[in-house]
Each structure stands twice: as C-alpha cells, then as structure tokens.
Amino acid sequence: MKKKFLSLGRQPFANKYQSIQDKYKKKEQFYDLQVGFDTKTKLVSILKTVPSKKMFDKNYPYRSSMSKTMLWSFKKFSQFVKRKFKPELFLEIGSNDGSLIKNFKKEKAICVEPCANHAKITKKMGYRTYQFYWNMNLAKKIKKTHGEVNCIYSANTITHIHDLDQVLKSINYILSNDGILIIEDPSLLECIKIGSYDQFYNEHIHIFSLISLKNVLNKHKLEIFNVKKLFTHGGSLRYFIKRKKNKKIRINKSVKKQFIKEKKFGIDKFKIFKKFSTRVNSSKHKLRKILVRLKNSKKKIIGYGATAKSVTILNYCKIDKNLIDYFVDTTPDKIDKYIPGTNIIIKKYKKNSLKNIDYAFLGAWNFKKEIFKKEKKFLNKGCKFITHVPYPKIL
Ligand code: TYD
C-alpha cells in the first residue's frame, strides 16, 4: 500500500525550458506532485507519474559534463571498475552526453540513451549507441547482437523509470551469471536528513534507500554486495549488485553498516516522512521570508544554477521574478529560456555574473564546493549565497 506523506502542489515538467517565443504560445504542462511511501517495499515514489516520452526527448537539456565534480567522479569510478571487474562488455543505461563512457574503450562499451540529442553525441564519439528506452525489447536486441553483458552501469536513471520490475527483468535477461550491476542514485537517507525536498520532481520517480532497493531486488534474485557513499547530487549511494546464486563475490560489511544506519534513522517507517513533510512546509515559509526581507531592502537577488531541483522549490514556494531577478547557468540549452512554471529567465553564466549582485540563491547547492571555489572573488567582495538546505539561510 502506498501512503502519501507530501504534497508539493501543481508543478511543471522539470526539464522543459520554454523559450521567450514559446512561453506565451505553447501551453505549459503541469502535474500534481505528491510523494508516497510503500508500506511493503519501503520504497518512496511520486504518486502521479508523467510518461517517459514526455520527459526524455530530443530536447532533453541536462548534461552531466556541465560539472567538474561529475566528470571527476566518473573518471575515478571508471578507473576503479576497470581495475576491479575488468569488464568484457560495459553497458551504460542512460549514457547522457558520454561523460562516463568516454573513459571506456569503444569496442568494449555500449550506450543506451533515449534522448536523441545526447545519443547523437556518443554516436559521434564512436560509441555503439542504442537510442531507445531501456526495456525487454531492447535487452533482447542487444543480447542478440553482442551476447551477454558482464557489467551494467546506470547513474541517475533507474530511479527515473516507473516500472522497476520491468527494468530488473530486462537486466536479468542480459546480465551474465557472474555479471554485476552498478547503480547510483540520490540517497533517501541524505535527502530526508538535509531536507532536500527538491529531489522530488517528475523525473525522480523513486528515491532509493538501501532498504527499499534491497526489497525490490529480492524479487529478482539479485542482491547488493557493496555500497559506497558519494558526494554527488547532494549525497548519493553507489550500489554494487550481483545474482544471489553467485557465491564467488562476498558481501562487503558496508551493506550491513548502511542497513543499520537506515534502520536506526527509521527510513523504513512512515512516521519519519510525516515529520519530513512538516519540515518542508516550514522550509517554504522560511525561504520566502528571507527573500522578501532582502527584496524589501532593495537587494539584488539572482539564482545560481537552474537545476531541475530548483523547479520544485520555486513552484512550491511561489517564487517569481519579483523575488529572484533571473538565474545564471552554464548549460547551453537552458539559456534565454524560462524556469518551468515561472516568469524567471535563465541567462548565460559569465565569469563576472556575480558582479554587483548582493545575493544568489544556490539552485545547484549540490555543487556548493565547486561553485564557492569558482566565485571566491565575488564572495570576498560581499556577494552572499542563499540556500534552503539543511534549512533556509544566508551562507
Ligand atoms: P544538477 O544539480 O546536476 O541537476 P538537476 O538539474 O538534476 O537538479 O544541475 C546543475 C545545474 O547547475 C546545471 O544546469 C549546470 C548548473 N551549474 C552552473 O551553472 N554552474 C556551475 O558551476 C555548476 C557546477 C553547475
């Protein structure tokens, strides 16, 4: 049974940025953002989903290569995988713009990416790229052409797919008996701990805890044998998964450690989420209060990093251009477009974007370290960042 614990209101599709021309011509699509807890599997998911085809298309703007932190994390990871697992054939589900796959040899790698704009990039780089959504038909097609795969990797993608049983069935079909599956996604424990309710939006259909993922995998005779904490996306977990019948790989103690940590926190209990919901409501009022106060004292406020996550915050907190003049972002496809559901425009990031700015709302709070380093000069001159995690404050 799925029990609702959070309502974030009527929300636009997070990565659908409208140009100035389209804004008043094309009607924006909205959905009701509600989050629930499955009492059986302990899985946290949004309750009303949007079809994949409406989200991941040829104009999908998100590019992993926009952050040095992500590129560095992918590079380190690929070195580790090659050393530890020596993959014969490495399959990436959701290869985006090739930020990870570029660390692997072309003849040993396969990309799966439904968004045509990104698939085009990895094709151009010379990688075998299947421009499809991950499902059984595709798994059959790949297995027929290339045989079984002994290493499957997927970052921030599996949680974007509604039917997890179908995903795992297709993975089971193509994975060799001693093969491994590695997935990484934001950690529910971190999300709840730091109050990052902006992790909830139409693309993030599920937010995994180790406990819920364990339950979902169990049905498919798969198990987690190692788990690593990552600093990406505000705190993620990288899960290493194998077939239960594969006894050659031992279960690392990190799995039990994370399990106990989550149990102690109560991530498998509904009452934690009810508490979280109250905190989110108070976060909304606090953030608005800070922005209104600064605006009333004639401060210039912009947004920094037009993340998909920010869409949830701005729409839930009813923040418009009366409070935040505009956002700056490095992603080419977001420039001169509106933040979904708002009248706030995104401008191209420039080295002096923070010149004469009093405050910048940190949309990309998950890259705080990288951004603070980059903007040291302006921070020293008095420009300040505003964040909503772990609670709304001026940094
Ligand atoms: P990200 O937090 O990865 O994801 P999501 O959109 O899924 O919430 O997005 C980071 C955004 O911030 C992306 O649009 C690029 C932008 N960005 C900057 O503009 N400057 C920076 O220095 C960094 C690190 C990111």
Coordinates of C-alpha atoms and ligand atoms in Angstrom, one line a residue:
M1 CA 0.0 0.0 0.0
K2 CA 1.3 3.5 -0.9
K3 CA 0.7 6.1 1.8
K4 CA 1.0 9.8 0.8
F5 CA 3.2 12.0 3.0
L6 CA 4.0 15.1 1.0
S7 CA 2.2 17.4 -1.5
L8 CA 4.3 19.8 -3.4
G9 CA 1.4 21.2 -5.4
R10 CA 0.9 21.7 -9.1
Q11 CA 4.3 21.5 -10.8
P12 CA 5.5 21.9 -14.4
F13 CA 7.7 19.3 -16.0
A14 CA 11.1 20.0 -14.6
N15 CA 13.4 20.0 -17.6
K16 CA 11.0 21.6 -20.1
Y17 CA 12.5 25.1 -20.5
Q18 CA 10.4 27.3 -22.7
S19 CA 11.9 30.0 -24.9
I20 CA 10.7 33.5 -24.9
Q21 CA 8.8 32.9 -28.1
D22 CA 7.2 29.7 -26.9
K23 CA 6.3 31.0 -23.4
Y24 CA 3.1 32.7 -24.4
K25 CA 2.3 30.4 -27.5
K26 CA 2.6 26.9 -26.1
K27 CA 0.7 25.9 -23.0
E28 CA 2.9 24.5 -20.3
Q29 CA 2.0 21.1 -18.9
F30 CA 1.6 20.6 -15.2
Y31 CA 1.1 17.6 -12.9
D32 CA 0.3 17.1 -9.2
L33 CA 3.4 16.4 -7.3
Q34 CA 2.7 14.0 -4.4
V35 CA 5.1 11.7 -2.7
G36 CA 4.3 8.4 -1.0
F37 CA 5.7 5.5 0.9
D38 CA 5.1 1.9 0.1
T39 CA 4.5 0.1 3.3
K40 CA 5.5 -3.2 1.9
T41 CA 8.7 -2.4 -0.1
K42 CA 9.5 0.8 1.9
L43 CA 10.1 2.5 -1.5
V44 CA 9.5 6.2 -1.7
S45 CA 8.0 7.3 -5.0
I46 CA 6.0 10.1 -6.6
L47 CA 2.4 9.1 -6.9
K48 CA 1.4 10.6 -10.2
T49 CA 3.9 9.9 -13.0
V50 CA 4.4 11.5 -16.4
P51 CA 5.1 9.3 -19.4
S52 CA 8.8 8.9 -20.3
K53 CA 8.3 10.1 -23.8
K54 CA 7.1 13.4 -22.5
M55 CA 10.2 13.8 -20.4
F56 CA 13.1 12.3 -22.2
D57 CA 13.1 13.5 -25.8
K58 CA 15.4 15.1 -28.4
N59 CA 15.5 18.4 -26.5
Y60 CA 16.4 17.0 -23.1
P61 CA 18.8 19.7 -21.7
Y62 CA 20.5 18.1 -18.8
R63 CA 24.2 17.3 -19.5
S64 CA 26.4 15.6 -16.9
S65 CA 29.5 17.2 -18.4
M66 CA 28.5 20.6 -17.1
S67 CA 30.1 19.9 -13.7
K68 CA 33.7 19.2 -13.0
T69 CA 32.6 17.3 -9.9
M70 CA 30.6 14.8 -12.0
L71 CA 33.4 14.4 -14.6
W72 CA 35.9 13.7 -11.8
S73 CA 33.6 11.3 -10.1
F74 CA 33.0 9.4 -13.3
K75 CA 36.7 9.2 -14.1
K76 CA 37.7 7.9 -10.7
F77 CA 34.8 5.3 -10.9
S78 CA 35.8 4.1 -14.4
Q79 CA 39.4 3.5 -13.2
F80 CA 38.1 1.5 -10.3
V81 CA 35.7 -0.6 -12.4
K82 CA 38.4 -1.4 -14.9
R83 CA 40.8 -2.4 -12.2
K84 CA 38.4 -4.4 -10.1
F85 CA 36.0 -6.0 -12.5
K86 CA 37.8 -5.9 -15.9
P87 CA 34.6 -5.7 -17.9
E88 CA 34.5 -7.6 -21.2
L89 CA 31.5 -5.6 -22.2
F90 CA 30.3 -2.5 -20.3
L91 CA 26.7 -1.3 -20.8
E92 CA 25.6 2.0 -19.6
I93 CA 21.9 2.7 -19.3
G94 CA 21.3 6.4 -19.6
S95 CA 24.7 7.4 -21.1
N96 CA 23.7 11.1 -21.5
D97 CA 26.4 13.1 -23.2
G98 CA 29.1 10.4 -22.7
S99 CA 30.7 11.9 -19.6
L100 CA 31.3 8.4 -18.2
I101 CA 31.6 6.2 -21.2
K102 CA 34.4 8.2 -22.7
N103 CA 36.6 6.6 -20.1
F104 CA 36.0 3.2 -21.6
K105 CA 37.3 1.6 -24.9
K106 CA 34.8 1.9 -27.7
E107 CA 34.9 -1.8 -28.6
K108 CA 34.1 -2.8 -25.1
A109 CA 31.2 -0.3 -24.4
I110 CA 27.6 0.1 -25.3
C111 CA 25.5 3.2 -24.7
V112 CA 21.7 3.2 -24.1
E113 CA 20.2 6.7 -24.3
P114 CA 16.7 7.6 -25.4
C115 CA 17.3 11.3 -25.8
A116 CA 18.3 11.9 -29.5
N117 CA 20.4 15.0 -28.7
H118 CA 22.6 13.1 -26.3
A119 CA 22.7 9.8 -28.3
K120 CA 24.0 11.8 -31.2
I121 CA 27.0 12.9 -29.1
T122 CA 28.1 9.4 -28.1
K123 CA 27.5 8.1 -31.7
K124 CA 29.7 10.9 -32.9
M125 CA 32.4 9.9 -30.4
G126 CA 32.3 6.5 -32.0
Y127 CA 30.4 4.5 -29.3
R128 CA 27.7 1.9 -30.2
T129 CA 24.6 3.8 -29.0
Y130 CA 21.1 2.5 -28.8
Q131 CA 18.7 5.4 -28.9
F132 CA 15.9 3.6 -27.0
Y133 CA 14.3 3.5 -23.6
W134 CA 15.6 0.6 -21.5
N135 CA 13.1 -2.3 -21.7
M136 CA 13.0 -6.1 -22.5
N137 CA 12.8 -5.5 -26.3
L138 CA 16.0 -3.6 -26.2
A139 CA 17.7 -6.1 -23.9
K140 CA 16.8 -8.8 -26.4
K141 CA 18.1 -6.8 -29.3
I142 CA 21.4 -6.1 -27.6
K143 CA 21.9 -9.7 -26.4
K144 CA 21.2 -11.0 -29.9
T145 CA 23.9 -8.7 -31.4
H146 CA 26.5 -8.6 -28.6
G147 CA 25.8 -11.5 -26.3
E148 CA 25.6 -11.3 -22.5
V149 CA 27.0 -8.3 -20.7
N150 CA 29.1 -8.7 -17.6
C151 CA 29.0 -5.2 -16.3
I152 CA 25.9 -2.9 -16.4
Y153 CA 26.1 0.6 -15.0
S154 CA 23.4 3.2 -14.6
A155 CA 23.7 6.6 -12.8
N156 CA 20.6 8.6 -12.0
T157 CA 18.5 6.7 -14.5
I158 CA 16.9 3.6 -12.9
T159 CA 15.0 5.8 -10.5
H160 CA 13.6 7.7 -13.5
I161 CA 11.7 4.6 -14.6
H162 CA 8.3 3.8 -13.2
D163 CA 8.2 0.1 -13.6
L164 CA 11.2 -1.2 -11.7
D165 CA 10.2 -4.8 -12.1
Q166 CA 10.4 -4.5 -15.9
V167 CA 13.8 -2.8 -15.6
L168 CA 15.2 -5.5 -13.5
K169 CA 13.7 -8.3 -15.6
S170 CA 15.4 -6.9 -18.6
I171 CA 18.7 -6.5 -16.7
N172 CA 18.4 -10.1 -15.5
Y173 CA 17.9 -11.2 -19.1
I174 CA 21.1 -9.7 -20.4
L175 CA 23.4 -10.0 -17.4
S176 CA 25.9 -12.9 -17.4
N177 CA 25.7 -15.3 -14.5
D178 CA 28.8 -13.8 -12.8
G179 CA 27.9 -10.3 -14.1
I180 CA 27.4 -7.2 -11.9
L181 CA 25.1 -4.3 -12.0
I182 CA 26.2 -1.0 -10.5
I183 CA 23.7 1.8 -10.0
E184 CA 24.0 5.1 -8.3
D185 CA 21.2 7.5 -7.3
P186 CA 20.5 10.1 -4.6
S187 CA 20.2 8.5 -1.2
L188 CA 16.8 8.8 0.5
L189 CA 18.5 9.0 3.9
E190 CA 20.6 12.0 2.9
C191 CA 17.6 13.6 1.3
I192 CA 15.5 13.4 4.4
K193 CA 18.4 14.3 6.7
I194 CA 19.2 17.5 4.9
G195 CA 15.6 18.4 4.0
S196 CA 16.3 18.4 0.2
Y197 CA 12.6 18.1 -0.8
D198 CA 13.7 19.4 -4.3
Q199 CA 14.9 15.8 -5.0
F200 CA 11.2 15.2 -5.7
Y201 CA 10.1 16.1 -9.2
N202 CA 8.6 14.3 -12.2
E203 CA 11.8 12.6 -13.4
H204 CA 12.8 11.4 -9.9
I205 CA 10.0 8.8 -9.8
H206 CA 11.7 6.9 -6.9
I207 CA 14.3 7.8 -4.3
F208 CA 16.0 4.7 -3.1
S209 CA 17.2 3.8 0.3
L210 CA 19.3 0.7 0.6
I211 CA 16.5 -1.0 2.5
S212 CA 13.9 -0.3 -0.3
L213 CA 16.3 -1.3 -3.1
K214 CA 17.1 -4.5 -1.3
N215 CA 13.4 -5.3 -1.2
V216 CA 12.9 -4.6 -4.8
L217 CA 16.0 -6.6 -5.9
N218 CA 15.0 -9.6 -3.8
K219 CA 12.1 -10.5 -6.1
H220 CA 14.6 -10.7 -9.0
K221 CA 17.1 -12.9 -7.1
L222 CA 19.6 -10.0 -7.1
E223 CA 21.4 -8.7 -4.0
I224 CA 23.6 -5.7 -3.0
F225 CA 27.2 -6.8 -2.2
N226 CA 28.8 -3.4 -1.7
V227 CA 27.6 0.1 -1.2
K228 CA 29.6 3.3 -1.4
K229 CA 28.7 6.8 -0.3
L230 CA 29.2 9.5 -2.9
F231 CA 29.0 13.3 -2.6
T232 CA 27.4 13.8 -5.9
H233 CA 23.8 15.1 -6.2
G234 CA 23.8 16.1 -2.5
G235 CA 24.6 12.6 -1.3
S236 CA 24.2 9.5 -3.4
L237 CA 24.8 5.8 -2.9
R238 CA 26.5 3.6 -5.4
Y239 CA 25.2 0.1 -5.1
F240 CA 27.1 -3.0 -6.4
I241 CA 24.7 -5.8 -7.2
K242 CA 25.1 -9.5 -8.2
R243 CA 23.0 -12.5 -8.6
K244 CA 22.2 -14.2 -5.3
K245 CA 23.4 -17.5 -6.7
N246 CA 26.8 -16.1 -7.4
K247 CA 28.7 -17.1 -4.3
K248 CA 32.1 -16.1 -5.7
I249 CA 31.6 -12.5 -4.5
R250 CA 31.4 -11.9 -0.8
I251 CA 29.0 -9.4 0.7
N252 CA 31.0 -6.4 2.0
K253 CA 30.4 -5.1 5.5
S254 CA 29.4 -1.7 4.1
V255 CA 26.0 -3.2 3.2
K256 CA 25.1 -4.1 6.8
K257 CA 26.5 -0.8 8.0
Q258 CA 24.3 1.2 5.7
F259 CA 21.3 -1.1 6.5
I260 CA 21.8 -0.5 10.3
K261 CA 22.2 3.3 9.7
E262 CA 19.0 3.5 7.8
K263 CA 17.1 1.3 10.3
K264 CA 18.4 3.5 13.2
F265 CA 17.1 6.6 11.5
G266 CA 13.8 4.9 10.8
I267 CA 13.8 5.3 7.0
D268 CA 11.6 2.2 6.8
K269 CA 8.9 3.8 9.0
F270 CA 6.1 6.1 7.8
K271 CA 6.4 8.4 10.8
I272 CA 9.8 9.8 9.6
F273 CA 8.1 11.0 6.4
K274 CA 5.3 12.7 8.2
K275 CA 7.9 14.6 10.2
F276 CA 9.7 15.5 7.0
S277 CA 6.5 16.9 5.5
T278 CA 6.1 19.3 8.4
R279 CA 9.8 20.4 7.9
V280 CA 9.2 21.0 4.2
N281 CA 6.3 23.3 4.9
S282 CA 8.3 25.3 7.4
S283 CA 11.3 25.5 5.0
K284 CA 9.0 27.1 2.4
H285 CA 7.9 29.9 4.8
K286 CA 11.5 30.5 6.0
L287 CA 12.9 30.7 2.5
R288 CA 10.2 33.2 1.4
K289 CA 10.7 35.2 4.5
I290 CA 14.5 35.6 3.7
L291 CA 13.8 36.6 0.1
V292 CA 11.0 39.0 0.9
R293 CA 13.1 40.7 3.6
L294 CA 16.1 41.1 1.3
K295 CA 14.0 42.3 -1.6
N296 CA 12.3 44.9 0.7
S297 CA 15.7 46.3 1.5
K298 CA 16.3 46.7 -2.2
K299 CA 18.9 43.9 -2.6
K300 CA 19.7 42.4 -6.0
I301 CA 19.0 38.7 -5.9
I302 CA 19.6 36.2 -8.7
G303 CA 19.6 32.4 -8.9
Y304 CA 22.8 30.4 -9.5
G305 CA 22.4 27.0 -11.3
A306 CA 19.0 26.5 -12.9
T307 CA 18.7 22.9 -11.7
A308 CA 15.6 20.7 -12.2
K309 CA 15.5 20.6 -8.4
S310 CA 15.0 24.4 -8.3
V311 CA 11.8 24.0 -10.3
T312 CA 10.2 22.2 -7.3
I313 CA 11.4 24.9 -4.9
L314 CA 10.4 27.9 -7.0
N315 CA 6.9 26.5 -7.8
Y316 CA 6.2 25.1 -4.3
C317 CA 7.4 28.3 -2.6
K318 CA 5.7 30.5 -5.2
I319 CA 8.9 32.4 -6.0
D320 CA 8.8 34.5 -9.2
K321 CA 10.8 37.3 -10.7
N322 CA 9.6 39.7 -8.1
L323 CA 11.9 37.9 -5.7
I324 CA 14.6 36.5 -8.0
D325 CA 15.5 38.6 -11.0
Y326 CA 16.9 35.9 -13.1
F327 CA 19.1 32.7 -12.9
V328 CA 22.5 32.1 -14.4
D329 CA 23.5 28.7 -15.7
T330 CA 26.3 27.1 -17.8
T331 CA 24.1 24.7 -19.8
P332 CA 23.7 26.0 -23.4
D333 CA 20.2 24.5 -23.9
K334 CA 18.8 26.4 -20.9
I335 CA 20.0 29.9 -21.9
D336 CA 17.4 32.6 -22.6
K337 CA 14.6 30.2 -21.5
Y338 CA 12.2 30.4 -18.6
I339 CA 12.5 28.3 -15.5
P340 CA 9.4 26.0 -15.9
G341 CA 6.3 27.3 -14.2
T342 CA 7.8 30.7 -13.5
N343 CA 8.5 34.0 -15.2
I344 CA 12.2 33.8 -14.2
I345 CA 14.6 33.8 -17.2
I346 CA 17.9 32.0 -17.4
K347 CA 20.9 33.9 -18.5
K348 CA 24.2 32.6 -19.7
Y349 CA 26.7 32.3 -17.0
K350 CA 29.7 34.6 -17.3
K351 CA 32.8 34.9 -15.2
N352 CA 31.5 38.2 -13.9
S353 CA 27.9 37.1 -13.4
L354 CA 28.1 37.9 -9.7
K355 CA 29.4 41.4 -10.2
N356 CA 27.1 43.9 -8.5
I357 CA 24.9 41.1 -7.2
D358 CA 24.1 41.1 -3.4
Y359 CA 22.6 37.6 -3.1
A360 CA 22.5 34.5 -5.2
F361 CA 20.0 31.7 -4.5
L362 CA 22.0 28.5 -4.8
G363 CA 19.9 26.3 -7.1
A364 CA 22.9 24.0 -7.6
W365 CA 23.5 23.6 -3.9
N366 CA 24.9 20.1 -4.6
F367 CA 27.9 21.7 -6.2
K368 CA 28.4 24.2 -3.4
K369 CA 32.1 23.4 -3.0
E370 CA 32.9 23.7 -6.7
I371 CA 30.9 27.0 -7.0
F372 CA 32.3 28.6 -3.9
K373 CA 35.8 28.0 -5.3
K374 CA 34.9 29.4 -8.6
E375 CA 33.2 32.5 -7.1
K376 CA 35.8 33.2 -4.4
K377 CA 36.5 36.7 -5.7
F378 CA 32.8 37.8 -5.5
L379 CA 32.3 36.2 -2.2
N380 CA 35.2 38.1 -0.8
K381 CA 33.6 41.3 -2.2
G382 CA 30.5 40.7 -0.2
C383 CA 28.2 38.7 -2.5
K384 CA 26.4 36.0 -0.5
F385 CA 24.6 32.8 -1.3
I386 CA 21.2 31.7 -0.1
T387 CA 20.4 28.1 0.4
H388 CA 17.4 26.0 1.5
V389 CA 19.5 23.1 2.8
P390 CA 19.6 21.9 5.5
Y391 CA 17.3 24.8 6.3
P392 CA 16.9 28.2 4.6
K393 CA 19.7 30.6 5.4
I394 CA 22.2 33.0 4.1
L395 CA 25.6 31.3 3.8
Ligands
TYD1 P1 22.3 19.3 -11.3 O1 22.4 19.7 -9.9 O2 23.3 18.3 -11.7 O3 21.0 18.6 -11.6 P2 19.4 18.7 -11.7 O4 19.2 19.6 -12.8 O5 19.2 17.3 -12.0 O6 18.8 19.2 -10.4 O7 22.4 20.6 -12.2 C1 23.3 21.5 -12.1 C2 22.9 22.7 -12.8 O8 23.7 23.8 -12.4 C3 23.2 22.6 -14.3 O9 22.1 23.2 -15.0 C4 24.5 23.3 -14.5 C5 24.5 24.3 -13.5 N1 25.8 24.7 -13.0 C6 26.2 26.0 -13.2 O10 25.5 26.8 -13.9 N2 27.5 26.4 -12.8 C7 28.3 25.5 -12.1 O11 29.4 25.9 -11.7 C8 27.8 24.2 -11.8 C9 28.6 23.2 -11.1 C10 26.6 23.9 -12.3

